[in-house]
PDB file of C-alpha atoms in Angstrom:
ATOM      1  CA  ASP E   1      74.524 100.890 123.667  1.00  0.00           C
ATOM      2  CA  GLY E   2      76.699 104.048 122.953  1.00  0.00           C
ATOM      3  CA  GLY E   3      78.146 105.615 119.764  1.00  0.00           C
ATOM      4  CA  ILE E   4      77.817 106.937 116.850  1.00  0.00           C
ATOM      5  CA  THR E   5      75.411 105.673 113.738  1.00  0.00           C
ATOM      6  CA  GLN E   6      75.848 107.243 110.495  1.00  0.00           C
ATOM      7  CA  SER E   7      72.745 106.192 107.821  1.00  0.00           C
ATOM      8  CA  PRO E   8      72.734 104.953 104.604  1.00  0.00           C
ATOM      9  CA  LYS E   9      75.570 102.660 104.347  1.00  0.00           C
ATOM     10  CA  TYR E  10      75.652 103.478 100.504  1.00  0.00           C
ATOM     11  CA  LEU E  11      74.372 106.734  98.982  1.00  0.00           C
ATOM     12  CA  PHE E  12      73.431 106.747  95.564  1.00  0.00           C
ATOM     13  CA  ARG E  13      73.632 110.418  93.639  1.00  0.00           C
ATOM     14  CA  LYS E  14      72.174 111.727  90.314  1.00  0.00           C
ATOM     15  CA  GLU E  15      73.745 114.745  88.909  1.00  0.00           C
ATOM     16  CA  GLY E  16      71.939 117.767  90.128  1.00  0.00           C
ATOM     17  CA  GLN E  17      70.746 116.048  93.205  1.00  0.00           C
ATOM     18  CA  ASN E  18      71.181 117.155  96.794  1.00  0.00           C
ATOM     19  CA  VAL E  19      71.615 114.451  99.153  1.00  0.00           C
ATOM     20  CA  THR E  20      71.648 114.063 102.844  1.00  0.00           C
ATOM     21  CA  LEU E  21      73.544 112.118 105.477  1.00  0.00           C
ATOM     22  CA  SER E  22      72.530 111.249 108.979  1.00  0.00           C
ATOM     23  CA  CYS E  23      75.096 111.383 111.717  1.00  0.00           C
ATOM     24  CA  GLU E  24      73.324 110.341 115.130  1.00  0.00           C
ATOM     25  CA  GLN E  25      75.381 110.360 118.765  1.00  0.00           C
ATOM     26  CA  ASN E  26      74.108 109.123 122.175  1.00  0.00           C
ATOM     27  CA  LEU E  27      77.621 109.967 123.625  1.00  0.00           C
ATOM     28  CA  ASN E  28      76.748 113.356 125.164  1.00  0.00           C
ATOM     29  CA  HIS E  29      79.421 114.850 123.513  1.00  0.00           C
ATOM     30  CA  ASP E  30      79.204 118.434 122.429  1.00  0.00           C
ATOM     31  CA  ALA E  31      81.728 118.512 119.090  1.00  0.00           C
ATOM     32  CA  MET E  32      80.816 116.819 116.336  1.00  0.00           C
ATOM     33  CA  TYR E  33      82.928 116.487 112.859  1.00  0.00           C
ATOM     34  CA  TRP E  34      82.488 115.499 109.085  1.00  0.00           C
ATOM     35  CA  TYR E  35      85.469 114.266 107.093  1.00  0.00           C
ATOM     36  CA  ARG E  36      85.516 113.337 103.904  1.00  0.00           C
ATOM     37  CA  GLN E  37      88.122 110.381 102.836  1.00  0.00           C
ATOM     38  CA  ASP E  38      89.288 109.694  98.950  1.00  0.00           C
ATOM     39  CA  PRO E  39      91.043 106.739  98.289  1.00  0.00           C
ATOM     40  CA  GLY E  40      94.724 106.326  99.796  1.00  0.00           C
ATOM     41  CA  GLN E  41      94.115 109.615 101.370  1.00  0.00           C
ATOM     42  CA  GLY E  42      94.128 110.936 104.784  1.00  0.00           C
ATOM     43  CA  LEU E  43      90.673 112.827 106.573  1.00  0.00           C
ATOM     44  CA  ARG E  44      89.734 116.180 105.254  1.00  0.00           C
ATOM     45  CA  LEU E  45      87.378 118.139 107.283  1.00  0.00           C
ATOM     46  CA  ILE E  46      84.296 119.579 106.019  1.00  0.00           C
ATOM     47  CA  TYR E  47      82.341 121.036 108.723  1.00  0.00           C
ATOM     48  CA  TYR E  48      82.775 120.767 112.802  1.00  0.00           C
ATOM     49  CA  SER E  49      80.121 121.974 115.400  1.00  0.00           C
ATOM     50  CA  GLN E  50      81.300 122.884 119.203  1.00  0.00           C
ATOM     51  CA  ILE E  51      77.603 123.313 120.097  1.00  0.00           C
ATOM     52  CA  VAL E  52      74.097 122.991 119.222  1.00  0.00           C
ATOM     53  CA  ASN E  53      73.161 125.608 116.735  1.00  0.00           C
ATOM     54  CA  ASP E  54      76.536 126.627 115.826  1.00  0.00           C
ATOM     55  CA  PHE E  55      78.705 125.473 113.062  1.00  0.00           C
ATOM     56  CA  GLN E  56      81.987 126.292 111.291  1.00  0.00           C
ATOM     57  CA  LYS E  57      83.546 125.345 107.955  1.00  0.00           C
ATOM     58  CA  GLY E  58      86.829 123.073 107.549  1.00  0.00           C
ATOM     59  CA  ASP E  59      88.954 122.728 104.785  1.00  0.00           C
ATOM     60  CA  ILE E  60      86.636 121.749 102.148  1.00  0.00           C
ATOM     61  CA  ALA E  61      83.351 123.182 102.903  1.00  0.00           C
ATOM     62  CA  GLU E  62      82.411 124.398  99.331  1.00  0.00           C
ATOM     63  CA  GLY E  63      79.579 122.317  97.719  1.00  0.00           C
ATOM     64  CA  TYR E  64      78.584 120.835 101.523  1.00  0.00           C
ATOM     65  CA  SER E  65      76.103 122.797 104.172  1.00  0.00           C
ATOM     66  CA  VAL E  66      75.096 121.369 107.678  1.00  0.00           C
ATOM     67  CA  SER E  67      72.808 122.202 110.796  1.00  0.00           C
ATOM     68  CA  ARG E  68      73.209 121.440 114.236  1.00  0.00           C
ATOM     69  CA  GLU E  69      69.537 121.902 116.017  1.00  0.00           C
ATOM     70  CA  LYS E  70      69.883 119.399 118.179  1.00  0.00           C
ATOM     71  CA  LYS E  71      73.166 117.923 120.243  1.00  0.00           C
ATOM     72  CA  GLU E  72      72.607 114.351 119.175  1.00  0.00           C
ATOM     73  CA  SER E  73      72.660 115.069 115.526  1.00  0.00           C
ATOM     74  CA  PHE E  74      74.649 116.582 112.558  1.00  0.00           C
ATOM     75  CA  PRO E  75      73.344 115.861 109.308  1.00  0.00           C
ATOM     76  CA  LEU E  76      75.428 116.840 106.239  1.00  0.00           C
ATOM     77  CA  THR E  77      73.945 117.984 102.842  1.00  0.00           C
ATOM     78  CA  VAL E  78      76.006 117.390  99.447  1.00  0.00           C
ATOM     79  CA  THR E  79      74.663 119.668  96.964  1.00  0.00           C
ATOM     80  CA  SER E  80      74.297 120.042  93.722  1.00  0.00           C
ATOM     81  CA  ALA E  81      77.517 122.305  93.890  1.00  0.00           C
ATOM     82  CA  GLN E  82      79.906 119.917  94.718  1.00  0.00           C
ATOM     83  CA  LYS E  83      81.098 118.480  91.455  1.00  0.00           C
ATOM     84  CA  ASN E  84      83.458 115.678  92.897  1.00  0.00           C
ATOM     85  CA  PRO E  85      81.144 113.853  95.658  1.00  0.00           C
ATOM     86  CA  THR E  86      82.382 110.583  95.128  1.00  0.00           C
ATOM     87  CA  ALA E  87      84.019 109.695  98.762  1.00  0.00           C
ATOM     88  CA  PHE E  88      83.862 107.996 102.264  1.00  0.00           C
ATOM     89  CA  TYR E  89      81.797 110.177 104.498  1.00  0.00           C
ATOM     90  CA  LEU E  90      82.952 110.015 108.200  1.00  0.00           C
ATOM     91  CA  CYS E  91      81.220 111.388 111.213  1.00  0.00           C
ATOM     92  CA  ALA E  92      82.879 111.983 114.408  1.00  0.00           C
ATOM     93  CA  SER E  93      82.306 113.107 117.813  1.00  0.00           C
ATOM     94  CA  GLY E  94      84.221 114.529 120.783  1.00  0.00           C
ATOM     95  CA  ALA E  95      83.875 116.216 123.829  1.00  0.00           C
ATOM     96  CA  GLY E  96      85.365 119.189 122.154  1.00  0.00           C
ATOM     97  CA  TRP E  97      86.877 122.613 123.714  1.00  0.00           C
ATOM     98  CA  ASN E  98      90.188 121.160 125.331  1.00  0.00           C
ATOM     99  CA  GLU E  99      89.748 117.510 124.542  1.00  0.00           C
ATOM    100  CA  GLU E 100      90.511 116.457 121.110  1.00  0.00           C
ATOM    101  CA  THR E 101      90.066 112.894 121.261  1.00  0.00           C
ATOM    102  CA  GLN E 102      87.340 112.077 118.686  1.00  0.00           C
ATOM    103  CA  TYR E 103      85.700 108.955 118.035  1.00  0.00           C
ATOM    104  CA  PHE E 104      84.268 107.967 114.459  1.00  0.00           C
ATOM    105  CA  GLY E 105      80.878 106.441 113.400  1.00  0.00           C
ATOM    106  CA  PRO E 106      80.668 103.544 110.761  1.00  0.00           C
ATOM    107  CA  GLY E 107      81.107 106.050 107.656  1.00  0.00           C
ATOM    108  CA  THR E 108      78.599 106.430 104.520  1.00  0.00           C
ATOM    109  CA  ARG E 109      80.158 105.592 101.037  1.00  0.00           C
ATOM    110  CA  LEU E 110      78.719 108.330  98.442  1.00  0.00           C
ATOM    111  CA  LEU E 111      78.598 107.334  94.439  1.00  0.00           C
ATOM    112  CA  VAL E 112      77.601 109.613  91.853  1.00  0.00           C
ATOM    113  CA  LEU E 113      75.445 108.126  89.015  1.00  0.00           C
TER     114      LEU E 113
ATOM    115  CA  GLN W   1      99.849 125.196 105.879  1.00  0.00           C
ATOM    116  CA  LYS W   2     100.052 122.985 109.304  1.00  0.00           C
ATOM    117  CA  GLU W   3     101.072 119.097 107.991  1.00  0.00           C
ATOM    118  CA  VAL W   4     101.109 115.645 109.453  1.00  0.00           C
ATOM    119  CA  GLU W   5     103.375 113.600 107.432  1.00  0.00           C
ATOM    120  CA  GLN W   6     103.246 110.022 107.461  1.00  0.00           C
ATOM    121  CA  ASN W   7     105.072 107.123 104.837  1.00  0.00           C
ATOM    122  CA  SER W   8     102.005 105.836 102.982  1.00  0.00           C
ATOM    123  CA  GLY W   9     104.047 101.885 102.752  1.00  0.00           C
ATOM    124  CA  PRO W  10     102.976  99.643 102.246  1.00  0.00           C
ATOM    125  CA  LEU W  11     105.267  98.478 105.320  1.00  0.00           C
ATOM    126  CA  SER W  12     105.705  94.832 105.488  1.00  0.00           C
ATOM    127  CA  VAL W  13     106.775  93.101 108.467  1.00  0.00           C
ATOM    128  CA  PRO W  14     106.571  89.016 109.307  1.00  0.00           C
ATOM    129  CA  GLU W  15     104.449  87.689 111.641  1.00  0.00           C
ATOM    130  CA  GLY W  16     105.779  88.341 115.368  1.00  0.00           C
ATOM    131  CA  ALA W  17     108.219  91.180 114.325  1.00  0.00           C
ATOM    132  CA  ILE W  18     108.330  94.499 115.702  1.00  0.00           C
ATOM    133  CA  ALA W  19     106.213  97.107 113.407  1.00  0.00           C
ATOM    134  CA  SER W  20     107.374 100.589 113.843  1.00  0.00           C
ATOM    135  CA  LEU W  21     105.303 103.527 112.383  1.00  0.00           C
ATOM    136  CA  ASN W  22     106.392 107.049 112.506  1.00  0.00           C
ATOM    137  CA  CYS W  23     104.668 110.530 111.881  1.00  0.00           C
ATOM    138  CA  THR W  24     105.893 113.962 111.716  1.00  0.00           C
ATOM    139  CA  TYR W  25     104.206 117.440 112.336  1.00  0.00           C
ATOM    140  CA  SER W  26     105.072 120.824 111.457  1.00  0.00           C
ATOM    141  CA  ASP W  27     103.097 122.750 114.262  1.00  0.00           C
ATOM    142  CA  ARG W  28     105.344 123.535 117.474  1.00  0.00           C
ATOM    143  CA  VAL W  29     102.569 124.213 120.030  1.00  0.00           C
ATOM    144  CA  SER W  30     100.637 120.821 118.907  1.00  0.00           C
ATOM    145  CA  GLN W  31     100.013 118.960 122.358  1.00  0.00           C
ATOM    146  CA  SER W  32      98.318 116.336 121.870  1.00  0.00           C
ATOM    147  CA  PHE W  33      98.797 113.183 119.626  1.00  0.00           C
ATOM    148  CA  PHE W  34      96.668 110.138 118.471  1.00  0.00           C
ATOM    149  CA  TRP W  35      96.736 106.952 116.613  1.00  0.00           C
ATOM    150  CA  TYR W  36      93.961 105.556 114.943  1.00  0.00           C
ATOM    151  CA  ARG W  37      93.602 102.056 112.964  1.00  0.00           C
ATOM    152  CA  GLN W  38      91.491 101.918 109.848  1.00  0.00           C
ATOM    153  CA  TYR W  39      90.657  98.375 108.396  1.00  0.00           C
ATOM    154  CA  SER W  40      89.758  98.783 104.743  1.00  0.00           C
ATOM    155  CA  GLY W  41      86.662  99.990 103.517  1.00  0.00           C
ATOM    156  CA  LYS W  42      85.831 100.666 107.640  1.00  0.00           C
ATOM    157  CA  SER W  43      85.967 103.853 109.603  1.00  0.00           C
ATOM    158  CA  PRO W  44      89.219 104.657 112.008  1.00  0.00           C
ATOM    159  CA  GLU W  45      89.104 103.362 115.587  1.00  0.00           C
ATOM    160  CA  LEU W  46      91.523 105.039 118.366  1.00  0.00           C
ATOM    161  CA  ILE W  47      94.315 102.912 119.025  1.00  0.00           C
ATOM    162  CA  MET W  48      95.926 105.402 121.632  1.00  0.00           C
ATOM    163  CA  SER W  49      96.663 109.103 122.666  1.00  0.00           C
ATOM    164  CA  ILE W  50      99.826 110.369 123.929  1.00  0.00           C
ATOM    165  CA  TYR W  51     100.434 114.246 125.213  1.00  0.00           C
ATOM    166  CA  SER W  52     103.814 114.051 127.149  1.00  0.00           C
ATOM    167  CA  ASN W  53     107.467 113.214 125.534  1.00  0.00           C
ATOM    168  CA  GLY W  54     107.938 109.663 126.238  1.00  0.00           C
ATOM    169  CA  ASP W  55     106.643 106.366 125.925  1.00  0.00           C
ATOM    170  CA  LYS W  56     103.399 105.340 126.421  1.00  0.00           C
ATOM    171  CA  GLU W  57     102.327 101.324 126.520  1.00  0.00           C
ATOM    172  CA  ASP W  58      99.034  99.837 125.984  1.00  0.00           C
ATOM    173  CA  GLY W  59      99.458  96.074 125.563  1.00  0.00           C
ATOM    174  CA  ARG W  60     101.173  95.195 122.104  1.00  0.00           C
ATOM    175  CA  PHE W  61     101.147  98.723 121.276  1.00  0.00           C
ATOM    176  CA  THR W  62     103.684 101.431 122.502  1.00  0.00           C
ATOM    177  CA  ALA W  63     103.562 105.272 121.602  1.00  0.00           C
ATOM    178  CA  GLN W  64     106.397 107.323 121.448  1.00  0.00           C
ATOM    179  CA  LEU W  65     106.666 111.113 121.719  1.00  0.00           C
ATOM    180  CA  ASN W  66     109.387 113.613 121.038  1.00  0.00           C
ATOM    181  CA  LYS W  67     108.180 116.914 121.074  1.00  0.00           C
ATOM    182  CA  ALA W  68     111.858 118.721 120.182  1.00  0.00           C
ATOM    183  CA  SER W  69     112.265 116.519 117.185  1.00  0.00           C
ATOM    184  CA  GLN W  70     108.335 116.871 116.169  1.00  0.00           C
ATOM    185  CA  TYR W  71     108.104 113.427 115.864  1.00  0.00           C
ATOM    186  CA  VAL W  72     105.622 110.443 116.956  1.00  0.00           C
ATOM    187  CA  SER W  73     106.000 106.945 116.215  1.00  0.00           C
ATOM    188  CA  LEU W  74     103.684 103.968 117.438  1.00  0.00           C
ATOM    189  CA  LEU W  75     105.714 100.371 117.536  1.00  0.00           C
ATOM    190  CA  ILE W  76     103.528  97.029 117.443  1.00  0.00           C
ATOM    191  CA  ARG W  77     105.104  94.218 119.127  1.00  0.00           C
ATOM    192  CA  ASP W  78     104.365  90.833 118.088  1.00  0.00           C
ATOM    193  CA  SER W  79     102.777  91.867 115.160  1.00  0.00           C
ATOM    194  CA  GLN W  80      99.914  89.538 114.077  1.00  0.00           C
ATOM    195  CA  PRO W  81      97.793  89.285 110.378  1.00  0.00           C
ATOM    196  CA  SER W  82      94.978  91.014 111.911  1.00  0.00           C
ATOM    197  CA  ASP W  83      97.294  94.085 112.559  1.00  0.00           C
ATOM    198  CA  SER W  84      97.458  94.434 108.797  1.00  0.00           C
ATOM    199  CA  ALA W  85      95.295  98.013 108.202  1.00  0.00           C
ATOM    200  CA  THR W  86      96.099 101.626 107.382  1.00  0.00           C
ATOM    201  CA  TYR W  87      97.330 103.759 110.633  1.00  0.00           C
ATOM    202  CA  LEU W  88      96.056 107.180 110.542  1.00  0.00           C
ATOM    203  CA  CYS W  89      98.330 109.682 112.978  1.00  0.00           C
ATOM    204  CA  ALA W  90      96.292 112.741 114.321  1.00  0.00           C
ATOM    205  CA  VAL W  91      97.799 115.939 115.815  1.00  0.00           C
ATOM    206  CA  ASN W  92      95.465 118.426 117.972  1.00  0.00           C
ATOM    207  CA  ASP W  93      95.463 122.102 115.553  1.00  0.00           C
ATOM    208  CA  ARG W  94      96.062 124.456 118.445  1.00  0.00           C
ATOM    209  CA  GLY W  95      95.949 127.471 116.183  1.00  0.00           C
ATOM    210  CA  SER W  96      92.530 127.065 115.607  1.00  0.00           C
ATOM    211  CA  GLY W  97      91.918 127.987 119.261  1.00  0.00           C
ATOM    212  CA  ASN W  98      90.020 125.528 121.690  1.00  0.00           C
ATOM    213  CA  THR W  99      88.127 123.678 118.935  1.00  0.00           C
ATOM    214  CA  GLY W 100      89.061 120.205 119.547  1.00  0.00           C
ATOM    215  CA  LYS W 101      90.205 119.911 115.963  1.00  0.00           C
ATOM    216  CA  LEU W 102      92.626 117.180 114.354  1.00  0.00           C
ATOM    217  CA  ILE W 103      95.088 117.492 111.562  1.00  0.00           C
ATOM    218  CA  PHE W 104      95.283 113.973 109.937  1.00  0.00           C
ATOM    219  CA  GLY W 105      98.341 112.484 108.211  1.00  0.00           C
ATOM    220  CA  GLN W 106      97.559 110.638 105.108  1.00  0.00           C
ATOM    221  CA  GLY W 107      98.245 106.944 107.044  1.00  0.00           C
ATOM    222  CA  THR W 108     100.861 104.075 106.885  1.00  0.00           C
ATOM    223  CA  THR W 109      99.154 100.560 105.155  1.00  0.00           C
ATOM    224  CA  LEU W 110     100.980  97.823 107.272  1.00  0.00           C
ATOM    225  CA  GLN W 111     101.069  94.188 106.178  1.00  0.00           C
ATOM    226  CA  VAL W 112     101.713  91.411 108.386  1.00  0.00           C
ATOM    227  CA  LYS W 113     102.680  88.246 106.871  1.00  0.00           C
ATOM    228  CA  PRO W 114     102.175  84.764 108.147  1.00  0.00           C
TER     229      PRO W 114
END
């Protein structure tokens, strides 16, 4: 069953804590993306990766970090430097390069305690 | 600053009517255009993509592209209550090179009333 999985579905963060959101895909896609969505807003790009061991900052990278050690996986860490982390986090993947179609995972909702 | 603009709505139409959703974009060199549907609390799902001027039909959905006017629209015929959702327009970011990046509008909320 091909697709993109994200875990957990809900995540609670305490002050000063780093948390990591998981994103896995078995679509054999080269490119993976992390977006943040705030209520009533569109999607804002946090980080993206076109190939293993390489990634680029998006429009709102401050307070976030990523890694791309495997083609299938693109975890996002929300660090304590991100002062307003409450949002819906969406991972997407696509063939990348000249093919821009992106497919989304189910999302992780991050809440601050 | 490249932008994709959508009217946030809500756009309210009666069941069975045609819903028309509109999107304008600022980057003249954009070449790929996408419509996503997002139900409340869920992730976006791809409805249609369009790359050439004119109309592209898929079932009850028709995407229309006019590159000269920098305008893309989505028509939903015979609207059903199950079509009630937020519709996101996305445009490729050609200025970033061949990165596959998309720029998203803020979305239009559609309400189909029985």
